[in-house]
XYZ file of C-alpha atoms in Angstrom:
60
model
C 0.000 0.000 0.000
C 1.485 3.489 -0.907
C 0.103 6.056 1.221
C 2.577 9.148 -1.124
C -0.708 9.194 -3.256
C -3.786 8.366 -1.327
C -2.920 11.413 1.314
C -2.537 8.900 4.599
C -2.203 11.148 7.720
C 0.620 8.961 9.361
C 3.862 7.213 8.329
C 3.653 3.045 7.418
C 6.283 2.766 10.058
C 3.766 3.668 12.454
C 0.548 1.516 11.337
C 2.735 -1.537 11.444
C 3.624 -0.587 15.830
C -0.393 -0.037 16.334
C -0.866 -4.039 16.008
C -0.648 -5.716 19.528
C 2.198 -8.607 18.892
C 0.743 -10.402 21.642
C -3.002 -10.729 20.393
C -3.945 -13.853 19.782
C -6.212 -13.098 16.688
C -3.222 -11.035 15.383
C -0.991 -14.346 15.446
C -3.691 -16.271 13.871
C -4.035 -14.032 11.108
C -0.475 -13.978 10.555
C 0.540 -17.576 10.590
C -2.615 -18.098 8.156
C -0.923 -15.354 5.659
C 2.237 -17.111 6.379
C 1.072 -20.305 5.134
C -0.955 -19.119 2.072
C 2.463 -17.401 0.649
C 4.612 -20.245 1.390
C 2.131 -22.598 -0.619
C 2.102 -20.022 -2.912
C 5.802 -20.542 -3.134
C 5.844 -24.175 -3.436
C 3.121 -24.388 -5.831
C 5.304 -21.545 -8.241
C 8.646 -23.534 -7.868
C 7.027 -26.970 -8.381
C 5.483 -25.407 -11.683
C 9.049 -23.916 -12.482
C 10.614 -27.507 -11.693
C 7.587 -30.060 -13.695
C 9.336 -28.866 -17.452
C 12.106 -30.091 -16.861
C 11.290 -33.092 -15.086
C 9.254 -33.969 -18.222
C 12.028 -32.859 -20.665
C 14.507 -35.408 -19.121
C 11.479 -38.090 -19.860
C 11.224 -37.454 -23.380
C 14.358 -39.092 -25.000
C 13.802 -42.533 -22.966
């Protein structure tokens, strides 16, 4: 989120200190974003990996 252009009345630095680190809906919400990019991740390199996999098949 860019706040330069939408006119935001304080700094990013200072949204990111409002959130309470020991909230337990907080953590929730962050291991559950947590998980969703690192399958995210997976799934990308998996579908960078598969050609080649199936390129080294071909010539048998």
């Amino acid at each position: 989120m860019d706040c330069r252009n939408e006119g935001c009345s304080q700094p990013q630095d200072e949204d990111i200190m409002d959130i309470p680190l020991d909230d337990p809906a907080a953590n929730k919400a962050a291991a559950k974003i947590q998980a969703g990019f690192r399958g995210h991740m997976t799934r990308k390199k998996m579908k960078d990996d598969k050609p080649r996999e199936e390129k080294q098949r071909e010539p048998k």
